[in-house]
Amino acid sequence: MIFLVVLVAALVAFCGYTWAATGLVSVAALVCGALRLILKDRSPWKVRSVPFDAFISFGLGIGLLVTYTSIQLLL
């Protein structure tokens, strides 16, 4: 599932819509973090603890948007 989102985001970025591609990956990371919090130990993927996995996912989702926005403001 996540692989398909990343594949679609890569195709969208290749077409020149980097903001949309960044948004897709960011939303996917946020959804993964939310799913990890909801499913807890029943989650199909487990890297570390539930709080760690959720923190990393939320950090990636928010960090991608903040980084992309700051780069656009510099240009």
Coordinates of N, CA and C in Angstrom, one line a residue:
M1 N 0.8 -1.2 0.0 CA 0.0 0.0 0.0 C 0.9 1.3 0.0
I2 N 1.8 1.3 1.0 CA 2.7 2.5 1.0 C 3.5 2.6 -0.2
F3 N 4.0 1.4 -0.7 CA 4.8 1.4 -1.9 C 4.1 2.1 -3.1
L4 N 2.8 1.8 -3.2 CA 2.0 2.4 -4.3 C 1.9 3.9 -4.1
V5 N 1.7 4.4 -2.9 CA 1.7 5.8 -2.6 C 3.0 6.5 -3.0
V6 N 4.1 5.9 -2.7 CA 5.4 6.4 -3.0 C 5.6 6.3 -4.5
L7 N 5.2 5.3 -5.2 CA 5.3 5.2 -6.6 C 4.5 6.3 -7.3
V8 N 3.3 6.5 -6.9 CA 2.4 7.6 -7.4 C 3.1 8.9 -7.2
A9 N 3.6 9.1 -6.0 CA 4.3 10.4 -5.6 C 5.5 10.6 -6.5
A10 N 6.2 9.6 -6.8 CA 7.4 9.7 -7.8 C 6.9 10.1 -9.2
L11 N 5.9 9.5 -9.6 CA 5.3 9.8 -10.9 C 4.8 11.3 -11.0
V12 N 4.1 11.7 -9.9 CA 3.6 13.1 -9.9 C 4.8 14.0 -9.8
A13 N 5.9 13.7 -9.1 CA 7.0 14.6 -9.0 C 7.7 14.6 -10.4
F14 N 7.8 13.5 -11.1 CA 8.4 13.5 -12.4 C 7.7 14.3 -13.4
C15 N 6.3 14.4 -13.2 CA 5.5 15.3 -14.1 C 5.7 16.8 -13.7
G16 N 6.4 17.1 -12.7 CA 6.7 18.5 -12.3 C 5.8 19.0 -11.2
Y17 N 5.0 18.2 -10.5 CA 4.2 18.7 -9.4 C 4.8 18.2 -8.1
T18 N 5.9 18.9 -7.8 CA 6.7 18.5 -6.6 C 5.9 18.8 -5.3
W19 N 5.1 19.8 -5.3 CA 4.3 20.1 -4.1 C 3.3 19.0 -3.8
A20 N 2.6 18.5 -4.9 CA 1.7 17.4 -4.7 C 2.4 16.2 -4.3
A21 N 3.5 15.9 -4.8 CA 4.3 14.7 -4.5 C 4.7 14.7 -3.0
T22 N 5.2 15.9 -2.6 CA 5.6 16.0 -1.2 C 4.4 15.9 -0.3
G23 N 3.3 16.4 -0.7 CA 2.1 16.3 0.1 C 1.6 14.8 0.2
L24 N 1.7 14.1 -0.9 CA 1.3 12.7 -0.8 C 2.2 11.9 0.1
V25 N 3.5 12.1 0.1 CA 4.4 11.3 1.0 C 4.2 11.8 2.4
S26 N 4.0 13.1 2.6 CA 3.7 13.6 4.0 C 2.4 13.0 4.6
V27 N 1.4 13.0 3.8 CA 0.1 12.5 4.3 C 0.2 11.0 4.5
A28 N 1.0 10.3 3.7 CA 1.2 8.8 3.9 C 1.9 8.6 5.2
A29 N 2.9 9.4 5.5 CA 3.6 9.3 6.8 C 2.7 9.6 8.0
L30 N 1.9 10.6 7.9 CA 1.0 10.9 9.0 C 0.0 9.8 9.2
V31 N -0.5 9.3 8.1 CA -1.5 8.2 8.2 C -0.9 6.9 8.8
C32 N 0.4 6.6 8.4 CA 1.1 5.5 9.0 C 1.3 5.7 10.5
G33 N 1.6 6.9 10.9 CA 1.8 7.2 12.4 C 0.5 7.1 13.1
A34 N -0.6 7.5 12.5 CA -1.9 7.4 13.2 C -2.3 5.9 13.2
L35 N -2.1 5.2 12.2 CA -2.4 3.7 12.2 C -1.6 3.0 13.3
R36 N -0.4 3.4 13.4 CA 0.5 2.7 14.4 C 0.0 3.0 15.8
L37 N -0.5 4.2 16.0 CA -1.1 4.6 17.3 C -2.4 3.8 17.6
I38 N -3.2 3.7 16.6 CA -4.5 3.0 16.7 C -4.4 1.5 16.9
L39 N -3.5 0.9 16.1 CA -3.4 -0.5 16.1 C -2.5 -1.1 17.2
K40 N -1.6 -0.2 17.6 CA -0.6 -0.6 18.7 C 0.1 -1.9 18.4
D41 N 0.0 -2.9 19.2 CA 0.7 -4.2 18.9 C 0.2 -5.0 17.8
R42 N -1.0 -4.7 17.3 CA -1.6 -5.5 16.2 C -1.2 -4.9 14.9
S43 N -0.3 -3.9 14.9 CA 0.2 -3.3 13.7 C 1.0 -4.3 12.8
P44 N 0.8 -4.2 11.5 CA 1.6 -5.1 10.7 C 3.1 -4.8 10.6
W45 N 3.5 -3.6 11.0 CA 4.9 -3.3 11.0 C 5.3 -2.8 12.4
K46 N 6.4 -3.2 12.8 CA 6.9 -2.8 14.1 C 8.4 -2.6 14.0
V47 N 8.8 -1.4 14.3 CA 10.2 -1.1 14.3 C 10.8 -1.1 15.7
R48 N 10.2 -0.2 16.5 CA 10.5 -0.1 17.9 C 9.3 -0.1 18.7
S49 N 9.2 0.8 19.6 CA 8.0 0.9 20.4 C 6.9 1.7 19.7
V50 N 5.7 1.6 20.1 CA 4.6 2.4 19.5 C 4.9 3.9 19.5
P51 N 5.2 4.5 20.7 CA 5.5 5.9 20.7 C 6.6 6.3 19.8
F52 N 7.7 5.5 19.7 CA 8.8 5.8 18.9 C 8.4 5.8 17.4
D53 N 7.7 4.8 17.0 CA 7.3 4.7 15.6 C 6.3 5.8 15.2
A54 N 5.4 6.1 16.1 CA 4.5 7.2 15.8 C 5.2 8.6 15.8
F55 N 6.1 8.8 16.7 CA 6.9 10.0 16.7 C 7.7 10.2 15.4
I56 N 8.3 9.1 14.9 CA 9.1 9.2 13.7 C 8.2 9.5 12.5
S57 N 7.1 8.8 12.4 CA 6.1 9.0 11.3 C 5.6 10.4 11.3
F58 N 5.2 10.9 12.5 CA 4.6 12.3 12.5 C 5.7 13.3 12.2
G59 N 6.9 13.0 12.7 CA 8.1 13.9 12.5 C 8.4 14.0 11.0
L60 N 8.4 12.8 10.3 CA 8.6 12.8 8.9 C 7.5 13.5 8.1
G61 N 6.3 13.3 8.5 CA 5.2 14.0 7.8 C 5.2 15.5 7.9
I62 N 5.4 16.0 9.1 CA 5.5 17.4 9.3 C 6.8 18.0 8.8
G63 N 7.9 17.3 9.0 CA 9.2 17.7 8.6 C 9.3 17.9 7.1
L64 N 8.7 17.0 6.3 CA 8.7 17.1 4.9 C 8.0 18.4 4.4
L65 N 6.8 18.7 5.0 CA 6.1 19.9 4.6 C 6.8 21.1 5.0
V66 N 7.4 21.2 6.2 CA 8.1 22.3 6.7 C 9.4 22.6 5.8
T67 N 10.1 21.5 5.5 CA 11.3 21.6 4.7 C 11.0 22.1 3.3
Y68 N 9.9 21.5 2.7 CA 9.6 21.9 1.3 C 9.1 23.4 1.3
T69 N 8.3 23.8 2.3 CA 7.9 25.2 2.4 C 9.0 26.1 2.5
S70 N 10.0 25.8 3.4 CA 11.1 26.7 3.7 C 12.0 26.8 2.4
I71 N 12.1 25.7 1.7 CA 12.9 25.8 0.4 C 12.2 26.7 -0.6
Q72 N 10.9 26.6 -0.7 CA 10.2 27.4 -1.6 C 10.2 28.9 -1.2
L73 N 10.2 29.2 0.0 CA 10.3 30.6 0.5 C 11.7 31.2 0.2
L74 N 12.7 30.3 0.1 CA 14.1 30.8 -0.2 C 14.2 31.1 -1.7
L75 N 13.5 30.4 -2.5 CA 13.6 30.6 -4.0 C 12.9 31.8 -4.5

